[in-house]
PDB file of C-alpha atoms in Angstrom:
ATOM      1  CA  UNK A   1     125.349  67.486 150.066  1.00  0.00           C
ATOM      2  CA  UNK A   2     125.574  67.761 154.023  1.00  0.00           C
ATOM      3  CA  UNK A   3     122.978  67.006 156.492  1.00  0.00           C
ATOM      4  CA  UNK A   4     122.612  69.070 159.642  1.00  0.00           C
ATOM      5  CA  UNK A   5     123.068  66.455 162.803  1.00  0.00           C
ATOM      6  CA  UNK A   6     119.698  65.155 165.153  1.00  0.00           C
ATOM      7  CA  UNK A   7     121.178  68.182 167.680  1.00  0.00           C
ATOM      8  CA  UNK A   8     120.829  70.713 165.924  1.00  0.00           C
ATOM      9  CA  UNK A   9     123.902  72.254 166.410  1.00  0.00           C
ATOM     10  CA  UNK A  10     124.346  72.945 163.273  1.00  0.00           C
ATOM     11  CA  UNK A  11     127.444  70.200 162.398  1.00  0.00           C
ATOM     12  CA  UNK A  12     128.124  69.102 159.116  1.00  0.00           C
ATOM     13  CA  UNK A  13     127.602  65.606 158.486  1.00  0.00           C
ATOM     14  CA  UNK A  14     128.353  63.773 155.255  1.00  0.00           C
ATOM     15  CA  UNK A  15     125.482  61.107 154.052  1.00  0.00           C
ATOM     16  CA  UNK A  16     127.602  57.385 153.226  1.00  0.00           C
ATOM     17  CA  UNK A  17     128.271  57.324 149.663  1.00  0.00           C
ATOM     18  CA  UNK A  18     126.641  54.392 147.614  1.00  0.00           C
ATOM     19  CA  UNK A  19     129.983  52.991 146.636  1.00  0.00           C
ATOM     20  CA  UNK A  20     131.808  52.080 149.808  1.00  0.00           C
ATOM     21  CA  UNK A  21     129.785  49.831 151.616  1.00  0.00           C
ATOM     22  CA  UNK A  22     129.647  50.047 154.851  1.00  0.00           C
ATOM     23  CA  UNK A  23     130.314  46.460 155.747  1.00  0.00           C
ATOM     24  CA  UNK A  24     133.023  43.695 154.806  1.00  0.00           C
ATOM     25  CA  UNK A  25     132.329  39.773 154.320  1.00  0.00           C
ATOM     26  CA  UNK A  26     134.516  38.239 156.874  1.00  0.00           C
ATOM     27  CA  UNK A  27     134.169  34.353 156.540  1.00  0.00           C
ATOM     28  CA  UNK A  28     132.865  32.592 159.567  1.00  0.00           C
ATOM     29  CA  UNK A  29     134.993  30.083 159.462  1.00  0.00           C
ATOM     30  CA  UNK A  30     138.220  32.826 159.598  1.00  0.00           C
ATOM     31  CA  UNK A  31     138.933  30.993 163.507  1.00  0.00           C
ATOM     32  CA  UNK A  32     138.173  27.176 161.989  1.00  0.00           C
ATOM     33  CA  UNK A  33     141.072  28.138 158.996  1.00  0.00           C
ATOM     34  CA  UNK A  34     144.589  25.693 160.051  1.00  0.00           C
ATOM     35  CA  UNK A  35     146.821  28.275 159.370  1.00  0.00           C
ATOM     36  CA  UNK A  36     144.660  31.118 161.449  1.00  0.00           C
ATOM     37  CA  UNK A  37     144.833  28.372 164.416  1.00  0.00           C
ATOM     38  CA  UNK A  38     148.099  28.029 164.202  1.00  0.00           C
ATOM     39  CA  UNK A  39     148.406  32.409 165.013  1.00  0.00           C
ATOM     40  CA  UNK A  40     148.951  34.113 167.835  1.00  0.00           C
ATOM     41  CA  UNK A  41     146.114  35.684 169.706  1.00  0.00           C
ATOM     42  CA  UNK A  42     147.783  39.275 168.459  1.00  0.00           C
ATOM     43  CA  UNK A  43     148.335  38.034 164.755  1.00  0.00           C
ATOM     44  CA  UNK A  44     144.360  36.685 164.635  1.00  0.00           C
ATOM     45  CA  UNK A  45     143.645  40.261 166.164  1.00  0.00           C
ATOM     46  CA  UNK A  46     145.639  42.280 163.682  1.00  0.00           C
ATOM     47  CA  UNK A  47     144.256  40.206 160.949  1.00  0.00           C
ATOM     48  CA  UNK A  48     140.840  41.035 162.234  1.00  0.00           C
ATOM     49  CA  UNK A  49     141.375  45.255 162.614  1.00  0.00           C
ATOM     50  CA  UNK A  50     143.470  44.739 158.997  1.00  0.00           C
ATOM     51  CA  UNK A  51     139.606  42.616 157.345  1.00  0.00           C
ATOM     52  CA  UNK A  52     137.646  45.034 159.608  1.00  0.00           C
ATOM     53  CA  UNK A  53     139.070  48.838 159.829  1.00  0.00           C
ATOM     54  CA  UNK A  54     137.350  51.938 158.760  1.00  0.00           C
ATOM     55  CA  UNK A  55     140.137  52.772 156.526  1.00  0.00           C
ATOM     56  CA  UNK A  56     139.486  49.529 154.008  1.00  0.00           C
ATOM     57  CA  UNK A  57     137.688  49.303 151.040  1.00  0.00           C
ATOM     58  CA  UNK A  58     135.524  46.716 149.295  1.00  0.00           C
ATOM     59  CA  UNK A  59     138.710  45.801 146.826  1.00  0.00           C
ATOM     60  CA  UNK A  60     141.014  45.330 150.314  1.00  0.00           C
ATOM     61  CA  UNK A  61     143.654  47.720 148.239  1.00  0.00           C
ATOM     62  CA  UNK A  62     143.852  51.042 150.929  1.00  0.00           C
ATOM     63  CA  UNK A  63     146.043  53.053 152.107  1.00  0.00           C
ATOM     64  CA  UNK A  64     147.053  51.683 156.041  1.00  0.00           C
ATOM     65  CA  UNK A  65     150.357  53.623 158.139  1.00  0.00           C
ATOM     66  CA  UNK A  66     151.059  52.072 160.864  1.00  0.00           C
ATOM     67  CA  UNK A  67     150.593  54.554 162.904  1.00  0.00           C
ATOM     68  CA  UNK A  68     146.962  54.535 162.294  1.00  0.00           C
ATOM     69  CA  UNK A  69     146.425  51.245 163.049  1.00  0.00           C
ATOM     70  CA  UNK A  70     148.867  51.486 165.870  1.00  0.00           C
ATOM     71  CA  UNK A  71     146.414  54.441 167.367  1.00  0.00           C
ATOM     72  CA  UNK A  72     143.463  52.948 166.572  1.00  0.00           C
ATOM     73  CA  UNK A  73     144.586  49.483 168.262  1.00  0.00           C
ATOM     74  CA  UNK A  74     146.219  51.284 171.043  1.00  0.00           C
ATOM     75  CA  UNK A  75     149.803  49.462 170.436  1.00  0.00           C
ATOM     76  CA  UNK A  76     153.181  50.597 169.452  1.00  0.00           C
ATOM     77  CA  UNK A  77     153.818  51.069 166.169  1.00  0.00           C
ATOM     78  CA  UNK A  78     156.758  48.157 166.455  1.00  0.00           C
ATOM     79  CA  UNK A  79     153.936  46.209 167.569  1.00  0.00           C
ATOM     80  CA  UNK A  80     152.118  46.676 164.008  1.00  0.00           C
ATOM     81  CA  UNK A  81     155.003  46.496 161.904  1.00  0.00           C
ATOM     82  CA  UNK A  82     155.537  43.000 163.045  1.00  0.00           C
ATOM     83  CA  UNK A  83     152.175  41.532 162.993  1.00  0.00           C
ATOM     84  CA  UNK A  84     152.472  43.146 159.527  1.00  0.00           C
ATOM     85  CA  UNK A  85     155.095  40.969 158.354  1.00  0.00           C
ATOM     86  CA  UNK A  86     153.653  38.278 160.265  1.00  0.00           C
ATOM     87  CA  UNK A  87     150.802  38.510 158.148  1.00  0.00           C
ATOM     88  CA  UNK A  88     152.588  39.031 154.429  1.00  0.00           C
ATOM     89  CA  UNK A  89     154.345  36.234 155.499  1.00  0.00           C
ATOM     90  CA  UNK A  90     151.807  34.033 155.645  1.00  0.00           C
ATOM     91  CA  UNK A  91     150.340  35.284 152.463  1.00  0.00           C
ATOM     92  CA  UNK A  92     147.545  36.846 154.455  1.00  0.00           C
ATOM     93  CA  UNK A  93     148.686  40.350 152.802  1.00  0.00           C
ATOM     94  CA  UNK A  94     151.119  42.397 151.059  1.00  0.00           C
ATOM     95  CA  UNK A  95     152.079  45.684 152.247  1.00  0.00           C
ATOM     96  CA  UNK A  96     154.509  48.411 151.067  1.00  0.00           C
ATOM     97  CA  UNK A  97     155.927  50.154 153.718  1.00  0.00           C
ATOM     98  CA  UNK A  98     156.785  53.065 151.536  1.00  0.00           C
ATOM     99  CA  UNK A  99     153.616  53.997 150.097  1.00  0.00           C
ATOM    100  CA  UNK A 100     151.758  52.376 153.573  1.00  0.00           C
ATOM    101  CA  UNK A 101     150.043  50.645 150.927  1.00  0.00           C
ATOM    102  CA  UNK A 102     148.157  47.100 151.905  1.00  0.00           C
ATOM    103  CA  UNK A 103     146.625  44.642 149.846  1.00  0.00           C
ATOM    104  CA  UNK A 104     144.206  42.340 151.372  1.00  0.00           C
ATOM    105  CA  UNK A 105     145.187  39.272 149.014  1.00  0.00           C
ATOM    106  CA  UNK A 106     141.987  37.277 148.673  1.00  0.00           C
ATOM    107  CA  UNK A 107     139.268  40.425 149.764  1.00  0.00           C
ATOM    108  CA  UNK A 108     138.352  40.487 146.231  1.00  0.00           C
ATOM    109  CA  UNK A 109     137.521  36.411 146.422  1.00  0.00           C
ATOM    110  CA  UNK A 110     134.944  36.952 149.763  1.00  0.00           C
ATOM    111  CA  UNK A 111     133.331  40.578 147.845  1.00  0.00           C
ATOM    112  CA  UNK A 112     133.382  41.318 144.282  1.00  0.00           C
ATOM    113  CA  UNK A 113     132.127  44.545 142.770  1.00  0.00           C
ATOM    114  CA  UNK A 114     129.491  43.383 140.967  1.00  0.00           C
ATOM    115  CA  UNK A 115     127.862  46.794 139.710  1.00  0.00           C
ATOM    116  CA  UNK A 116     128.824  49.174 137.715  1.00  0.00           C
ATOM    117  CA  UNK A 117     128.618  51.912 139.575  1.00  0.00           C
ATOM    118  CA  UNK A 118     130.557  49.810 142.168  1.00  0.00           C
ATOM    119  CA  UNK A 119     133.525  49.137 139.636  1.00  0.00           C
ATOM    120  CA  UNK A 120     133.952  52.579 139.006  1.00  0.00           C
ATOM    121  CA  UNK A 121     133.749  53.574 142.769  1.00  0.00           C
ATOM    122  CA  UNK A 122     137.131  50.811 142.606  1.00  0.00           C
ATOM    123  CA  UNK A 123     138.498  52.278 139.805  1.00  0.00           C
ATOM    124  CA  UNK A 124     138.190  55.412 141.011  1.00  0.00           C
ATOM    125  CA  UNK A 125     139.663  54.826 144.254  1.00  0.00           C
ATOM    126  CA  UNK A 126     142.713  53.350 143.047  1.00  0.00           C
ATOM    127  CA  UNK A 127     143.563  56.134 140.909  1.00  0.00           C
ATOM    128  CA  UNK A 128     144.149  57.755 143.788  1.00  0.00           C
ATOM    129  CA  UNK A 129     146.646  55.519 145.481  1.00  0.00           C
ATOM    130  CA  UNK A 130     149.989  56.428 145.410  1.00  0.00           C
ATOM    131  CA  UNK A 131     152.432  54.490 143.068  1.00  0.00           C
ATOM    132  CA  UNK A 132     153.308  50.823 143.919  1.00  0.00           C
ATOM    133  CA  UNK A 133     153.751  49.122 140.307  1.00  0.00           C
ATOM    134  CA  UNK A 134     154.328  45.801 142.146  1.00  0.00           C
ATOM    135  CA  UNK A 135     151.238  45.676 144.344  1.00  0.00           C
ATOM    136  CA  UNK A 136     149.297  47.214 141.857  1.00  0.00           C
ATOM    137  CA  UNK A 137     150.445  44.306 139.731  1.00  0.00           C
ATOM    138  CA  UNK A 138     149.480  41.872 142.349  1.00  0.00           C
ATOM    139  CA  UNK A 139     146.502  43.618 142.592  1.00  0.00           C
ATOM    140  CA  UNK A 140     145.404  43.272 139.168  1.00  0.00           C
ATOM    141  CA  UNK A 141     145.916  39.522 139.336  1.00  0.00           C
ATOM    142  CA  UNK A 142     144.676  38.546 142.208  1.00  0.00           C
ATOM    143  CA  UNK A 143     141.385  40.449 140.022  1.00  0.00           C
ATOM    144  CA  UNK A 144     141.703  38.686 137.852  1.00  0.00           C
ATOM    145  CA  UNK A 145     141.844  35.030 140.052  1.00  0.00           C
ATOM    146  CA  UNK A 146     139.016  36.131 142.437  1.00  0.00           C
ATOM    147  CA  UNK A 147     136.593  37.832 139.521  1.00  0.00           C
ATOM    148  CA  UNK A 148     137.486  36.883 135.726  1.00  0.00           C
ATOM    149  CA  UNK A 149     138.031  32.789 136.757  1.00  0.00           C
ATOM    150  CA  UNK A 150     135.873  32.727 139.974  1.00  0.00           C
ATOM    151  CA  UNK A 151     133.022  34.808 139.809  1.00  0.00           C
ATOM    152  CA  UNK A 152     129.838  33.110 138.071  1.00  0.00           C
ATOM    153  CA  UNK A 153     128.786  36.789 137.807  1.00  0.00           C
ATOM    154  CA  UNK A 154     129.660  37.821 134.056  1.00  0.00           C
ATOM    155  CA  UNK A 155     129.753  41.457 135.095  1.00  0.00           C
ATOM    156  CA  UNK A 156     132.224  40.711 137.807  1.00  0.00           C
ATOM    157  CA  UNK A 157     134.215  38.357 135.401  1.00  0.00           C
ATOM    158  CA  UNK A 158     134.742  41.320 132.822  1.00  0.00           C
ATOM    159  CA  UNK A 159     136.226  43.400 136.025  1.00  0.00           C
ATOM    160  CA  UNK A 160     140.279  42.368 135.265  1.00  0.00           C
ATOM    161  CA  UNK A 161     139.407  43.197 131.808  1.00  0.00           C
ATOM    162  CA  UNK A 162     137.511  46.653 132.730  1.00  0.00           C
ATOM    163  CA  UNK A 163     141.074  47.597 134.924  1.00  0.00           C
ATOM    164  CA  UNK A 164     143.506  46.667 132.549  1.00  0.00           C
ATOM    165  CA  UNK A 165     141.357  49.028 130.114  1.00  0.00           C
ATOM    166  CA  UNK A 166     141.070  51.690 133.020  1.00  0.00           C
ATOM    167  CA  UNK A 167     145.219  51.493 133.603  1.00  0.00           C
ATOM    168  CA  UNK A 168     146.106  51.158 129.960  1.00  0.00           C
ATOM    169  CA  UNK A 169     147.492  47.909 130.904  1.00  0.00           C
ATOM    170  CA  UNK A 170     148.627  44.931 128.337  1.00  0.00           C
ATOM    171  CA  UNK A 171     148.084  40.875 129.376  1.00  0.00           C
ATOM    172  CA  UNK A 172     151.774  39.886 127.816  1.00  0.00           C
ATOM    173  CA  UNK A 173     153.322  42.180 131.341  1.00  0.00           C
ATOM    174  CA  UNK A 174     150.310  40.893 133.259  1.00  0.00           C
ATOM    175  CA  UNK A 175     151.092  37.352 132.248  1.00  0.00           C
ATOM    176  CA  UNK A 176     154.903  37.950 133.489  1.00  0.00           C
ATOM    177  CA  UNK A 177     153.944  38.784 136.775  1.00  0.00           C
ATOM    178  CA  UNK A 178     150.856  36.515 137.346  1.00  0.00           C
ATOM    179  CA  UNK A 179     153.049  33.583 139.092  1.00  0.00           C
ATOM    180  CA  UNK A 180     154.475  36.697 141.584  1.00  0.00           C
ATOM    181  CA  UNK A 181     151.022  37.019 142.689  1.00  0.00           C
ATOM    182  CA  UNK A 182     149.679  33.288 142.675  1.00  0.00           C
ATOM    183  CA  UNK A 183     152.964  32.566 144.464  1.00  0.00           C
ATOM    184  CA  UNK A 184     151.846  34.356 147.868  1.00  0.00           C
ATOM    185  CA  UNK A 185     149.361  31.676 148.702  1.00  0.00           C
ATOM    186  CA  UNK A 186     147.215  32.179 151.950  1.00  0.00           C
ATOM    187  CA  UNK A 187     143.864  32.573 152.261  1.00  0.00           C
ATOM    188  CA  UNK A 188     141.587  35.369 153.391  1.00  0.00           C
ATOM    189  CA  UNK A 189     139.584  33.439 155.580  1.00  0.00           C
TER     190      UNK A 189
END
């Protein structure tokens, strides 16, 4: 369905869809963290586009080339490539700079999908990521840190479960990989 625009000049516009909000939780405290004190002024900055872009998602799983955020920060894409690393370093992310794939390692801790229609707008999104079995892997646990043992919602809770159903995947090669992605540390702030 398209709306015309206020003009009149009869442009397209799409209405927001109902599963991608339209805002991200970004803790107040993200300045007061140690290790975000401890940044530079251009890592706290990248960290904020990376919690704050239009090309996220709730689940903090998106796809991210640096050239976009390059353009849309007005740097060089050098520039982004090492905040980048800056960042996984510090367990802040994980990116894989062949699929430009980024993973926003405690996004799902700060907002859960906690509807139904909400889980399936996540499901439904990641199908359409390209393949990155390791960060997809990571993904999946943090899931199931942040929802299954975190949430006190039991819809959220049953979310890990609902993915590993959705991906046909088992908990033996989830329980292999688990330490990989409680290893990273960081915090979202």
């Amino acid at each position: 369905m398209a709306l015309d625009t206020p003009s009149g000049g009869g442009a397209q516009q799409t209405p927001p869809r109902s599963d991608v909000p339209r805002y991200y939780r970004v803790a107040c405290r993200f300045h007061e963290d140690e290790k975000v004190r401890k940044w530079s002024d251009r890592t706290k900055l990248f960290a904020l586009y990376v919690l704050t872009t239009k090309h996220r998602n709730l689940e903090g799983f998106f796809i991210l080339p640096p050239e976009y955020a390059a353009a849309d920060l007005g740097w060089k894409k050098g520039q982004v490539i090492r905040e980048l690393g800056v960042l996984q370093a510090e367990g802040f992310l994980s990116f894989d700079s062949e699929a430009n794939l980024l993973l926003i390692r405690n996004a799902l801790k700060y907002q859960q999908p906690d509807s139904v229609n909400v889980q399936k707008g996540v499901i439904s999104r990641l199908k359409n990521l390209p393949e990155s079995p390791d960060l997809f892997k990571e993904f999946i646990n943090l899931a199931t840190v942040h929802c299954e043992q975190s949430s006190p919602s039991v819809l959220v809770q049953g979310f890990p479960a609902i993915l590993k159903k959705a991906f046909r995947l088992d908990d033996e090669s989830q329980r292999l990989s688990q330490t990989i992605a409680l290893s990273g540390g960081g915090a979202n702030r």
